[in-house]
Amino acid sequence: MREKRWGRCAVLVVAVVAAVVGVAGLVTADRGVERRSAVVSGVPVEVVRPEGEARRLPGVVVAHGLSASMQLMRGFADTLARRGYVVELVDLAGGGANTERLPNMGDGPAADARLDRDLDVAVRHLRTLPGVDGARIGLLGHSMGAAAVVRYAEAHPDVRATVAISQGTMPFGGAASRPRNLLLLAGGLEFADFRDGAVGALRAAYPQGRAGVTYGDPRAGTARRAVIVGGAEHVGVLFQPRTHREAAAWFDRAFGRPAGGSVGIRPFQRAGSAMLLHLAAVLSFGAIASALLGRPVGERGGHAKLPLPLVLGAPAGAVLAAVAGVAVIPLGLLPVGLAGPLAGFFGVIGVLCAAVRLVRRRGREEAGGRSWRRIATAAVVLVVLTVVSFAVPAQLGWAHAVPVGPRPWALAAVALCAMVFFAGIEALCEGYGARAAALIHAWTAAGALAGLGLAAVLGLVSWFVLLVAPLIAALLVWQGVQAAALRAVRAPVWVTALVGGVLLAWPIAVTMPIG
């Protein structure tokens, strides 16, 4: 008992330290820069510039990728602003605070036209700002945003330099000056198409080009360079110091500015601080749940546990059924891309897992000696806590986390299906001890992730699922910890399902593109 008490104290100490360090990191993230937000012709933008700088400075527009927002790209604004640039972050159609629809998940001429229009709005606005040298404008983009800035720079030779991060394979002409001064970056752990896309774009202008070597003359606009950033995947490449050093040095050379070295490069400060606050929320959840619900009174309920082979086999069968079912769910069922297929996928698994529970009669669910008023109050508090612990750090650190436009409708639908999913897991766990229940939860969650991957590989759902799988995995782990804490205080299954459903649904509803 004493060891458990010391263990809980240690966890709380870690949570407090993580919270303090995370808050300190976010509070100091704006040191040395000024930022202002605006909406220009329906496009949300945020302008970041060096604090107190009176000279006319070059400007850079920064564009995010699919299922992202300007918050994910703020590290580049911090790096460049501290080195003497005025940076304009933009929420492209379908992303962040932009409520305009992005056609066909960013693919095709209609989507290209919409993205080009948003970029044009941002570039024109940046040029009109006081203190910006309109003759020295550059672009930086990631993934979908990288392809968009390359297209825009090809059509607008007055853009002096472009940095494309993980743009993938796309057609390039043979002229080294279209676009002018192009830097191509990709992570070493990304899919081959992204790495090949960077090197292929270099070789379109310089057929013998090799990664890591600069070709051409930045004064003539013909410079081109490809860099493979080791140890980085599709999102992690945005937070690598080398990515920031390469991008900043590229703009410095293109605009004839002195090299700034590593000045201002803190790419992970915002996102890292947000992650510490997420960690603090996870670690403190058990103590908060225990304080709200109290320790259960009386003996544990006598629900008959299902045979272990059935407990392990049911999720596997449910996942396979969900993989087959996701193929018939229209991508546009909900107004947020992928939300419909994901909601249906998790809902099918939950329904089938819960149905297995019906092979054994269940006793009446016990309240553990607590009043229903206390349970309901605790459930509301825990749901609010879960939303705040995700949304506030995310909004400040790495993602737009406020549902806008049609997103609340998607949030409600995904949350309902996610609740069914987690209720199904809890049905399988009934009657098992804490360790076994945690393993059953992990087994089912891992099976769901594997099923999503299988559906993407088979072409039954968008390949983009593979890129957002790390986020879904993190959320399933997060809920695994919360579910274990709620089982420890014998919270009703509906409380666990409610908390987990909101946790899984919120990020999906606020980050997937409106389409």
Short mmCIF file of C-alpha atoms in Angstrom, two decimals:
data_model
loop_
_atom_site.label_atom_id
_atom_site.label_comp_id
_atom_site.label_asym_id
_atom_site.label_seq_id
_atom_site.Cartn_x
_atom_site.Cartn_y
_atom_site.Cartn_z
CA MET A 1 0.00 0.00 0.00
CA ARG A 2 2.82 2.39 0.90
CA GLU A 3 4.54 1.69 -2.42
CA LYS A 4 1.33 2.52 -4.32
CA ARG A 5 0.95 5.77 -2.37
CA TRP A 6 4.52 6.80 -3.16
CA GLY A 7 3.99 5.86 -6.79
CA ARG A 8 0.91 8.07 -7.02
CA CYS A 9 2.80 10.94 -5.40
CA ALA A 10 5.65 10.54 -7.87
CA VAL A 11 3.24 10.65 -10.79
CA LEU A 12 1.65 13.83 -9.46
CA VAL A 13 5.05 15.45 -8.98
CA VAL A 14 5.95 14.68 -12.59
CA ALA A 15 2.59 16.10 -13.69
CA VAL A 16 3.18 19.35 -11.78
CA VAL A 17 6.71 19.73 -13.16
CA ALA A 18 5.49 19.07 -16.70
CA ALA A 19 2.71 21.65 -16.28
CA VAL A 20 5.05 24.31 -14.90
CA VAL A 21 7.66 23.79 -17.63
CA GLY A 22 4.95 23.70 -20.32
CA VAL A 23 3.35 26.93 -19.16
CA ALA A 24 6.75 28.62 -18.93
CA GLY A 25 7.59 27.51 -22.47
CA LEU A 26 4.37 28.92 -23.91
CA VAL A 27 4.60 32.16 -21.93
CA THR A 28 8.12 32.87 -23.26
CA ALA A 29 7.49 31.67 -26.83
CA ASP A 30 6.62 35.17 -28.09
CA ARG A 31 9.67 36.81 -26.60
CA GLY A 32 11.25 39.11 -29.20
CA VAL A 33 8.36 39.01 -31.70
CA GLU A 34 5.04 40.76 -32.25
CA ARG A 35 2.00 39.04 -33.73
CA ARG A 36 -1.35 40.28 -35.01
CA SER A 37 -4.27 38.30 -36.40
CA ALA A 38 -6.73 39.35 -39.10
CA VAL A 39 -9.17 37.96 -41.63
CA VAL A 40 -8.48 39.19 -45.17
CA SER A 41 -11.09 38.47 -47.85
CA GLY A 42 -12.27 35.51 -45.78
CA VAL A 43 -8.76 34.13 -45.23
CA PRO A 44 -7.46 34.04 -41.61
CA VAL A 45 -3.87 35.28 -41.32
CA GLU A 46 -1.41 36.00 -38.54
CA VAL A 47 1.46 38.46 -39.04
CA VAL A 48 4.62 37.93 -37.00
CA ARG A 49 7.48 40.45 -37.04
CA PRO A 50 10.53 41.33 -34.94
CA GLU A 51 9.66 43.36 -31.88
CA GLY A 52 10.38 47.08 -32.27
CA GLU A 53 11.94 46.78 -35.76
CA ALA A 54 11.56 49.97 -37.85
CA ARG A 55 13.41 48.98 -41.07
CA ARG A 56 11.73 47.67 -44.22
CA LEU A 57 12.08 43.92 -44.05
CA PRO A 58 11.61 41.05 -46.48
CA GLY A 59 8.42 39.04 -46.08
CA VAL A 60 7.57 35.33 -46.14
CA VAL A 61 4.14 33.69 -46.43
CA VAL A 62 3.96 30.31 -44.64
CA ALA A 63 1.36 27.71 -45.71
CA HIS A 64 0.33 24.55 -43.83
CA GLY A 65 -0.49 21.09 -45.15
CA LEU A 66 -3.69 19.06 -45.29
CA SER A 67 -5.37 18.48 -41.91
CA ALA A 68 -3.28 21.24 -40.34
CA SER A 69 -3.43 24.94 -39.57
CA MET A 70 -1.18 27.94 -39.08
CA GLN A 71 -0.50 26.83 -35.49
CA LEU A 72 1.56 23.87 -36.74
CA MET A 73 3.77 26.27 -38.72
CA ARG A 74 4.33 28.88 -36.02
CA GLY A 75 7.84 27.63 -35.37
CA PHE A 76 8.91 28.92 -38.79
CA ALA A 77 7.36 32.31 -38.06
CA ASP A 78 9.31 32.46 -34.79
CA THR A 79 12.58 31.48 -36.48
CA LEU A 80 12.28 33.89 -39.38
CA ALA A 81 10.88 36.83 -37.40
CA ARG A 82 13.80 36.68 -34.96
CA ARG A 83 16.13 36.83 -37.94
CA GLY A 84 14.56 39.97 -39.39
CA TYR A 85 11.60 38.84 -41.53
CA VAL A 86 7.93 39.74 -41.49
CA VAL A 87 6.07 36.44 -41.67
CA GLU A 88 2.44 35.88 -42.57
CA LEU A 89 0.91 32.59 -41.48
CA VAL A 90 -2.23 31.62 -43.37
CA ASP A 91 -5.10 29.20 -42.77
CA LEU A 92 -5.84 27.76 -46.21
CA ALA A 93 -9.31 26.61 -47.25
CA GLY A 94 -10.59 23.78 -45.09
CA GLY A 95 -7.97 24.23 -42.39
CA GLY A 96 -7.83 25.92 -39.00
CA ALA A 97 -10.14 28.93 -38.69
CA ASN A 98 -10.89 28.99 -42.44
CA THR A 99 -14.47 27.80 -42.91
CA GLU A 100 -14.31 27.61 -46.72
CA ARG A 101 -14.62 24.15 -48.23
CA LEU A 102 -11.50 22.48 -49.66
CA PRO A 103 -12.65 20.49 -52.71
CA ASN A 104 -11.81 16.78 -52.94
CA MET A 105 -9.46 16.65 -49.95
CA GLY A 106 -7.01 18.99 -51.71
CA ASP A 107 -6.72 17.04 -54.97
CA GLY A 108 -7.63 18.26 -58.45
CA PRO A 109 -7.98 21.56 -60.32
CA ALA A 110 -10.77 22.93 -58.11
CA ALA A 111 -8.69 22.46 -54.98
CA ASP A 112 -5.60 23.94 -56.67
CA ALA A 113 -7.59 27.01 -57.70
CA ARG A 114 -8.93 27.49 -54.18
CA LEU A 115 -5.47 27.19 -52.60
CA ASP A 116 -3.94 29.53 -55.21
CA ARG A 117 -6.61 32.10 -54.41
CA ASP A 118 -5.92 31.94 -50.65
CA LEU A 119 -2.17 32.25 -51.21
CA ASP A 120 -2.71 35.22 -53.49
CA VAL A 121 -4.77 36.94 -50.80
CA ALA A 122 -2.00 36.36 -48.26
CA VAL A 123 0.82 37.52 -50.55
CA ARG A 124 -1.02 40.68 -51.59
CA HIS A 125 -1.85 41.47 -47.98
CA LEU A 126 1.75 40.96 -46.87
CA ARG A 127 3.00 43.34 -49.56
CA THR A 128 0.70 46.11 -48.32
CA LEU A 129 1.86 45.96 -44.71
CA PRO A 130 3.98 48.85 -43.41
CA GLY A 131 7.62 47.89 -42.93
CA VAL A 132 7.52 45.14 -45.59
CA ASP A 133 9.73 45.33 -48.68
CA GLY A 134 7.27 44.18 -51.34
CA ALA A 135 10.11 43.44 -53.76
CA ARG A 136 11.52 40.76 -51.43
CA ILE A 137 8.82 38.17 -50.87
CA GLY A 138 9.32 34.46 -50.28
CA LEU A 139 7.08 31.44 -49.71
CA LEU A 140 7.34 28.40 -47.44
CA GLY A 141 4.93 25.48 -47.37
CA HIS A 142 4.52 21.96 -46.06
CA SER A 143 2.94 18.98 -47.86
CA MET A 144 -0.21 20.25 -49.58
CA GLY A 145 0.96 23.78 -48.76
CA ALA A 146 4.37 23.02 -50.28
CA ALA A 147 2.80 21.97 -53.58
CA ALA A 148 0.65 25.11 -53.46
CA VAL A 149 3.56 27.51 -52.91
CA VAL A 150 5.55 25.85 -55.72
CA ARG A 151 2.64 26.28 -58.14
CA TYR A 152 2.15 29.87 -57.06
CA ALA A 153 5.84 30.76 -57.34
CA GLU A 154 6.02 29.20 -60.82
CA ALA A 155 3.20 31.51 -61.94
CA HIS A 156 4.56 34.57 -60.11
CA PRO A 157 8.25 35.20 -60.89
CA ASP A 158 8.24 38.19 -58.52
CA VAL A 159 8.43 35.63 -55.68
CA ARG A 160 12.14 35.65 -54.97
CA ALA A 161 12.53 32.36 -53.05
CA THR A 162 10.49 29.28 -52.18
CA VAL A 163 10.96 26.56 -49.56
CA ALA A 164 8.93 23.38 -50.18
CA ILE A 165 8.83 20.82 -47.38
CA SER A 166 7.51 17.35 -48.27
CA GLN A 167 5.66 18.42 -51.40
CA GLY A 168 5.73 14.91 -52.86
CA THR A 169 5.96 14.11 -56.53
CA MET A 170 4.66 16.78 -58.89
CA PRO A 171 5.53 17.99 -62.41
CA PHE A 172 8.42 20.42 -62.74
CA GLY A 173 9.66 22.19 -65.85
CA GLY A 174 13.31 22.23 -66.84
CA ALA A 175 13.86 25.95 -66.18
CA ALA A 176 15.88 26.47 -63.00
CA SER A 177 14.31 29.91 -62.51
CA ARG A 178 10.72 28.60 -62.34
CA PRO A 179 10.18 28.83 -59.49
CA ARG A 180 13.05 31.08 -58.52
CA ASN A 181 15.51 29.86 -55.86
CA LEU A 182 13.80 26.65 -54.80
CA LEU A 183 14.79 24.71 -51.67
CA LEU A 184 13.27 21.23 -51.31
CA LEU A 185 13.21 19.41 -47.97
CA ALA A 186 11.91 15.98 -46.96
CA GLY A 187 12.25 13.79 -43.90
CA GLY A 188 14.43 10.71 -44.05
CA LEU A 189 11.64 8.60 -42.50
CA GLU A 190 8.89 9.80 -44.85
CA PHE A 191 7.33 7.68 -47.56
CA ALA A 192 9.57 7.30 -50.61
CA ASP A 193 7.35 9.58 -52.73
CA PHE A 194 8.23 12.55 -50.55
CA ARG A 195 11.97 11.91 -50.64
CA ASP A 196 11.89 11.15 -54.36
CA GLY A 197 9.82 14.28 -54.94
CA ALA A 198 12.50 16.49 -53.42
CA VAL A 199 15.37 14.97 -55.40
CA GLY A 200 13.25 14.76 -58.56
CA ALA A 201 12.44 18.47 -58.43
CA LEU A 202 16.16 19.24 -58.14
CA ARG A 203 17.03 17.01 -61.09
CA ALA A 204 14.29 18.52 -63.25
CA ALA A 205 16.54 21.59 -63.47
CA TYR A 206 19.92 19.97 -62.77
CA PRO A 207 19.84 16.36 -64.07
CA GLN A 208 22.97 15.31 -62.21
CA GLY A 209 21.90 16.98 -58.98
CA ARG A 210 22.54 15.33 -55.62
CA ALA A 211 20.86 15.94 -52.27
CA GLY A 212 22.81 18.25 -49.98
CA VAL A 213 24.46 20.23 -52.81
CA THR A 214 23.37 23.69 -53.96
CA TYR A 215 23.20 24.34 -57.69
CA GLY A 216 22.74 27.61 -59.58
CA ASP A 217 23.06 31.25 -58.55
CA PRO A 218 20.65 32.86 -56.05
CA ARG A 219 21.35 36.31 -57.55
CA ALA A 220 19.99 35.07 -60.88
CA GLY A 221 17.13 33.18 -59.24
CA THR A 222 18.40 29.81 -60.48
CA ALA A 223 19.51 28.30 -57.17
CA ARG A 224 18.06 24.91 -56.30
CA ARG A 225 18.85 22.53 -53.47
CA ALA A 226 17.37 19.31 -52.07
CA VAL A 227 17.93 18.15 -48.49
CA ILE A 228 16.85 14.91 -46.83
CA VAL A 229 16.53 15.59 -43.10
CA GLY A 230 17.59 12.44 -41.29
CA GLY A 231 15.43 10.85 -38.59
CA ALA A 232 12.30 12.87 -39.43
CA GLU A 233 8.87 11.75 -40.63
CA HIS A 234 6.14 13.79 -42.29
CA VAL A 235 5.24 15.99 -39.32
CA GLY A 236 8.46 15.69 -37.34
CA VAL A 237 10.41 17.28 -40.20
CA LEU A 238 8.75 20.59 -39.28
CA PHE A 239 10.39 20.57 -35.86
CA GLN A 240 13.93 19.59 -36.81
CA PRO A 241 16.57 22.29 -36.19
CA ARG A 242 18.18 21.42 -39.52
CA THR A 243 14.93 22.13 -41.37
CA HIS A 244 14.80 25.58 -39.81
CA ARG A 245 18.49 26.30 -40.40
CA GLU A 246 18.21 25.31 -44.05
CA ALA A 247 15.07 27.37 -44.62
CA ALA A 248 16.40 30.49 -42.88
CA ALA A 249 19.76 30.29 -44.64
CA TRP A 250 18.02 29.86 -47.99
CA PHE A 251 15.99 33.03 -47.59
CA ASP A 252 19.07 34.89 -46.34
CA ARG A 253 21.04 33.96 -49.47
CA ALA A 254 18.13 34.67 -51.85
CA PHE A 255 17.60 38.14 -50.36
CA GLY A 256 21.30 38.97 -50.06
CA ARG A 257 21.23 39.11 -46.27
CA PRO A 258 24.07 38.12 -43.94
CA ALA A 259 23.86 34.55 -42.66
CA GLY A 260 22.23 34.32 -39.26
CA GLY A 261 23.56 30.93 -38.20
CA SER A 262 21.37 29.41 -35.49
CA VAL A 263 19.86 32.70 -34.32
CA GLY A 264 16.26 32.34 -33.19
CA ILE A 265 15.95 28.62 -33.96
CA ARG A 266 13.71 27.00 -31.35
CA PRO A 267 11.42 24.92 -33.54
CA PHE A 268 9.94 22.72 -30.84
CA GLN A 269 9.34 25.25 -28.08
CA ARG A 270 5.63 25.80 -28.71
CA ALA A 271 4.70 22.25 -29.66
CA GLY A 272 6.96 20.75 -26.99
CA SER A 273 5.45 22.95 -24.29
CA ALA A 274 1.96 21.94 -25.42
CA MET A 275 2.93 18.27 -25.26
CA LEU A 276 4.12 18.73 -21.67
CA LEU A 277 0.72 20.16 -20.76
CA HIS A 278 -0.97 17.20 -22.46
CA LEU A 279 1.28 14.88 -20.43
CA ALA A 280 0.42 16.70 -17.21
CA ALA A 281 -3.28 16.24 -17.97
CA VAL A 282 -2.86 12.52 -18.56
CA LEU A 283 -0.81 11.96 -15.41
CA SER A 284 -3.14 13.96 -13.15
CA PHE A 285 -6.40 12.50 -14.49
CA GLY A 286 -6.46 9.57 -12.08
CA ALA A 287 -6.08 11.76 -9.00
CA ILE A 288 -8.80 14.14 -10.23
CA ALA A 289 -11.19 11.27 -11.02
CA SER A 290 -10.59 9.77 -7.59
CA ALA A 291 -11.21 13.12 -5.89
CA LEU A 292 -14.46 13.63 -7.80
CA LEU A 293 -15.87 10.12 -7.48
CA GLY A 294 -14.23 8.95 -4.28
CA ARG A 295 -13.16 5.40 -3.62
CA PRO A 296 -15.94 2.87 -4.30
CA VAL A 297 -17.83 1.41 -1.37
CA GLY A 298 -18.68 -2.26 -1.09
CA GLU A 299 -17.59 -5.30 -3.01
CA ARG A 300 -16.82 -5.21 -6.71
CA GLY A 301 -19.79 -6.22 -8.87
CA GLY A 302 -20.08 -9.81 -9.96
CA HIS A 303 -20.20 -9.40 -13.73
CA ALA A 304 -19.22 -12.65 -15.40
CA LYS A 305 -16.11 -12.20 -17.48
CA LEU A 306 -16.03 -13.48 -21.01
CA PRO A 307 -13.61 -16.30 -21.92
CA LEU A 308 -10.23 -14.88 -22.89
CA PRO A 309 -10.24 -16.40 -26.43
CA LEU A 310 -13.55 -14.64 -27.05
CA VAL A 311 -12.26 -11.37 -25.58
CA LEU A 312 -9.24 -11.45 -27.90
CA GLY A 313 -11.06 -12.78 -30.93
CA ALA A 314 -14.05 -10.45 -30.82
CA PRO A 315 -12.04 -7.26 -31.49
CA ALA A 316 -10.17 -8.96 -34.34
CA GLY A 317 -13.41 -9.96 -36.01
CA ALA A 318 -14.94 -6.55 -35.34
CA VAL A 319 -11.96 -4.79 -36.92
CA LEU A 320 -12.19 -6.92 -40.07
CA ALA A 321 -15.92 -6.16 -40.31
CA ALA A 322 -15.18 -2.45 -39.86
CA VAL A 323 -12.53 -2.57 -42.62
CA ALA A 324 -15.12 -4.03 -44.97
CA GLY A 325 -17.75 -1.56 -43.84
CA VAL A 326 -15.61 1.54 -44.22
CA ALA A 327 -15.45 0.96 -47.98
CA VAL A 328 -19.16 1.81 -48.34
CA ILE A 329 -19.11 4.95 -46.17
CA PRO A 330 -18.97 8.03 -48.43
CA LEU A 331 -16.03 10.34 -47.81
CA GLY A 332 -18.40 13.30 -47.82
CA LEU A 333 -20.91 11.80 -45.38
CA LEU A 334 -19.87 14.44 -42.85
CA PRO A 335 -18.73 17.97 -43.76
CA VAL A 336 -15.22 17.28 -42.45
CA GLY A 337 -12.96 15.09 -44.56
CA LEU A 338 -12.42 11.51 -43.29
CA ALA A 339 -14.65 12.16 -40.27
CA GLY A 340 -17.46 10.02 -41.72
CA PRO A 341 -15.35 6.93 -42.50
CA LEU A 342 -13.49 7.21 -39.19
CA ALA A 343 -16.71 7.58 -37.21
CA GLY A 344 -18.26 4.58 -38.96
CA PHE A 345 -15.11 2.51 -38.50
CA PHE A 346 -14.93 3.01 -34.73
CA GLY A 347 -18.69 2.73 -34.35
CA VAL A 348 -18.82 -0.68 -36.04
CA ILE A 349 -16.06 -2.04 -33.81
CA GLY A 350 -17.81 -0.77 -30.69
CA VAL A 351 -21.20 -2.20 -31.63
CA LEU A 352 -19.79 -5.65 -32.40
CA CYS A 353 -17.64 -5.77 -29.25
CA ALA A 354 -20.61 -4.73 -27.11
CA ALA A 355 -22.80 -7.34 -28.81
CA VAL A 356 -20.41 -10.08 -27.73
CA ARG A 357 -21.12 -9.12 -24.15
CA LEU A 358 -24.75 -10.20 -24.66
CA VAL A 359 -23.73 -13.85 -24.72
CA ARG A 360 -23.53 -13.57 -20.94
CA ARG A 361 -26.17 -11.93 -18.80
CA ARG A 362 -25.07 -8.76 -17.09
CA GLY A 363 -25.96 -7.74 -13.62
CA ARG A 364 -27.24 -4.29 -12.84
CA GLU A 365 -24.43 -1.73 -13.09
CA GLU A 366 -23.48 -0.57 -9.62
CA ALA A 367 -22.67 2.97 -8.58
CA GLY A 368 -20.08 1.89 -6.01
CA GLY A 369 -22.03 3.46 -3.14
CA ARG A 370 -22.18 6.88 -4.86
CA SER A 371 -25.23 8.94 -5.69
CA TRP A 372 -26.13 9.38 -9.34
CA ARG A 373 -25.95 13.15 -8.85
CA ARG A 374 -22.32 12.84 -7.82
CA ILE A 375 -21.55 10.58 -10.76
CA ALA A 376 -23.24 12.91 -13.24
CA THR A 377 -21.40 15.93 -11.82
CA ALA A 378 -18.09 14.09 -12.00
CA ALA A 379 -18.80 13.06 -15.59
CA VAL A 380 -19.43 16.66 -16.65
CA VAL A 381 -16.28 17.88 -14.92
CA LEU A 382 -14.16 15.11 -16.44
CA VAL A 383 -15.48 15.79 -19.94
CA VAL A 384 -14.77 19.51 -19.60
CA LEU A 385 -11.33 18.74 -18.19
CA THR A 386 -10.58 16.40 -21.10
CA VAL A 387 -11.62 18.97 -23.70
CA VAL A 388 -9.67 21.78 -22.04
CA SER A 389 -6.56 19.65 -21.52
CA PHE A 390 -6.50 18.90 -25.24
CA ALA A 391 -7.84 22.10 -26.77
CA VAL A 392 -6.00 24.81 -24.85
CA PRO A 393 -2.43 23.44 -25.22
CA ALA A 394 -3.15 22.46 -28.84
CA GLN A 395 -4.46 25.93 -29.71
CA LEU A 396 -1.40 27.56 -28.20
CA GLY A 397 1.11 25.06 -29.48
CA TRP A 398 0.33 22.99 -32.56
CA ALA A 399 -3.27 22.97 -33.89
CA HIS A 400 -6.39 25.09 -34.24
CA ALA A 401 -8.65 23.46 -31.64
CA VAL A 402 -11.86 25.52 -31.76
CA PRO A 403 -14.70 23.96 -33.82
CA VAL A 404 -15.78 26.45 -36.51
CA GLY A 405 -18.16 26.35 -39.47
CA PRO A 406 -19.64 22.85 -39.91
CA ARG A 407 -17.16 21.21 -37.52
CA PRO A 408 -19.55 20.99 -34.51
CA TRP A 409 -21.83 18.68 -36.54
CA ALA A 410 -18.92 16.41 -37.35
CA LEU A 411 -17.81 16.55 -33.71
CA ALA A 412 -21.21 15.32 -32.49
CA ALA A 413 -21.32 12.42 -34.96
CA VAL A 414 -17.75 11.26 -34.37
CA ALA A 415 -18.16 11.59 -30.60
CA LEU A 416 -21.24 9.37 -30.63
CA CYS A 417 -19.46 6.64 -32.59
CA ALA A 418 -16.32 6.95 -30.48
CA MET A 419 -18.42 6.56 -27.32
CA VAL A 420 -19.83 3.33 -28.72
CA PHE A 421 -16.28 2.18 -29.49
CA PHE A 422 -15.03 2.76 -25.94
CA ALA A 423 -18.19 1.31 -24.43
CA GLY A 424 -17.54 -1.84 -26.46
CA ILE A 425 -14.00 -2.05 -25.08
CA GLU A 426 -15.28 -1.68 -21.51
CA ALA A 427 -17.83 -4.42 -22.12
CA LEU A 428 -14.99 -6.79 -22.98
CA CYS A 429 -13.01 -5.71 -19.90
CA GLU A 430 -15.79 -6.40 -17.39
CA GLY A 431 -14.86 -8.97 -14.79
CA TYR A 432 -11.12 -8.73 -15.45
CA GLY A 433 -8.52 -7.23 -13.14
CA ALA A 434 -6.79 -3.91 -13.74
CA ARG A 435 -3.78 -5.29 -15.61
CA ALA A 436 -5.79 -7.66 -17.79
CA ALA A 437 -8.32 -4.92 -18.61
CA ALA A 438 -5.52 -2.57 -19.64
CA LEU A 439 -4.14 -5.24 -21.96
CA ILE A 440 -7.59 -5.86 -23.47
CA HIS A 441 -7.94 -2.13 -24.10
CA ALA A 442 -4.48 -2.00 -25.70
CA TRP A 443 -5.23 -5.09 -27.84
CA THR A 444 -8.47 -3.59 -29.17
CA ALA A 445 -6.93 -0.16 -29.80
CA ALA A 446 -3.94 -1.67 -31.59
CA GLY A 447 -6.27 -3.79 -33.69
CA ALA A 448 -8.25 -0.70 -34.68
CA LEU A 449 -5.05 1.08 -35.76
CA ALA A 450 -3.95 -1.96 -37.75
CA GLY A 451 -7.39 -2.10 -39.37
CA LEU A 452 -7.17 1.55 -40.44
CA GLY A 453 -3.77 0.86 -41.95
CA LEU A 454 -5.12 -2.18 -43.79
CA ALA A 455 -8.07 -0.18 -45.14
CA ALA A 456 -5.69 2.50 -46.43
CA VAL A 457 -3.35 -0.04 -48.04
CA LEU A 458 -6.30 -1.75 -49.75
CA GLY A 459 -7.54 1.60 -51.02
CA LEU A 460 -10.80 1.37 -49.06
CA VAL A 461 -10.13 4.69 -47.34
CA SER A 462 -7.90 7.65 -48.18
CA TRP A 463 -4.16 7.04 -47.87
CA PHE A 464 -4.11 10.17 -45.72
CA VAL A 465 -5.21 7.95 -42.82
CA LEU A 466 -1.62 6.70 -42.67
CA LEU A 467 -0.36 10.23 -42.00
CA VAL A 468 -2.87 10.93 -39.21
CA ALA A 469 -2.45 7.46 -37.65
CA PRO A 470 0.16 8.75 -35.11
CA LEU A 471 -2.37 11.29 -33.80
CA ILE A 472 -5.07 8.63 -33.47
CA ALA A 473 -2.59 6.29 -31.75
CA ALA A 474 -1.67 9.00 -29.23
CA LEU A 475 -5.33 9.64 -28.47
CA LEU A 476 -6.00 5.92 -27.95
CA VAL A 477 -3.08 5.71 -25.51
CA TRP A 478 -4.34 8.83 -23.73
CA GLN A 479 -7.79 7.30 -23.32
CA GLY A 480 -6.22 4.01 -22.25
CA VAL A 481 -4.71 5.80 -19.25
CA GLN A 482 -7.97 7.58 -18.47
CA ALA A 483 -10.00 4.38 -18.78
CA ALA A 484 -7.67 2.57 -16.38
CA ALA A 485 -8.06 5.39 -13.85
CA LEU A 486 -11.84 5.26 -14.13
CA ARG A 487 -11.87 1.47 -13.74
CA ALA A 488 -9.81 1.86 -10.58
CA VAL A 489 -12.60 3.91 -8.99
CA ARG A 490 -15.29 1.71 -10.58
CA ALA A 491 -16.83 4.50 -12.60
CA PRO A 492 -19.86 3.42 -14.67
CA VAL A 493 -19.08 2.36 -18.21
CA TRP A 494 -21.01 5.29 -19.65
CA VAL A 495 -18.69 7.75 -17.91
CA THR A 496 -15.62 6.12 -19.46
CA ALA A 497 -17.30 6.03 -22.86
CA LEU A 498 -18.36 9.69 -22.64
CA VAL A 499 -14.89 10.92 -21.69
CA GLY A 500 -13.16 8.77 -24.31
CA GLY A 501 -15.63 9.65 -27.04
CA VAL A 502 -15.06 13.37 -26.62
CA LEU A 503 -11.29 12.93 -26.43
CA LEU A 504 -11.09 10.96 -29.69
CA ALA A 505 -13.66 13.03 -31.56
CA TRP A 506 -12.45 16.53 -30.76
CA PRO A 507 -9.07 16.35 -32.53
CA ILE A 508 -10.58 14.56 -35.53
CA ALA A 509 -13.34 17.15 -35.90
CA VAL A 510 -11.08 20.20 -35.53
CA THR A 511 -8.06 19.08 -37.55
CA MET A 512 -9.50 17.24 -40.56
CA PRO A 513 -10.17 19.53 -43.55
CA ILE A 514 -13.61 20.95 -44.23
CA GLY A 515 -14.66 19.47 -47.54
#
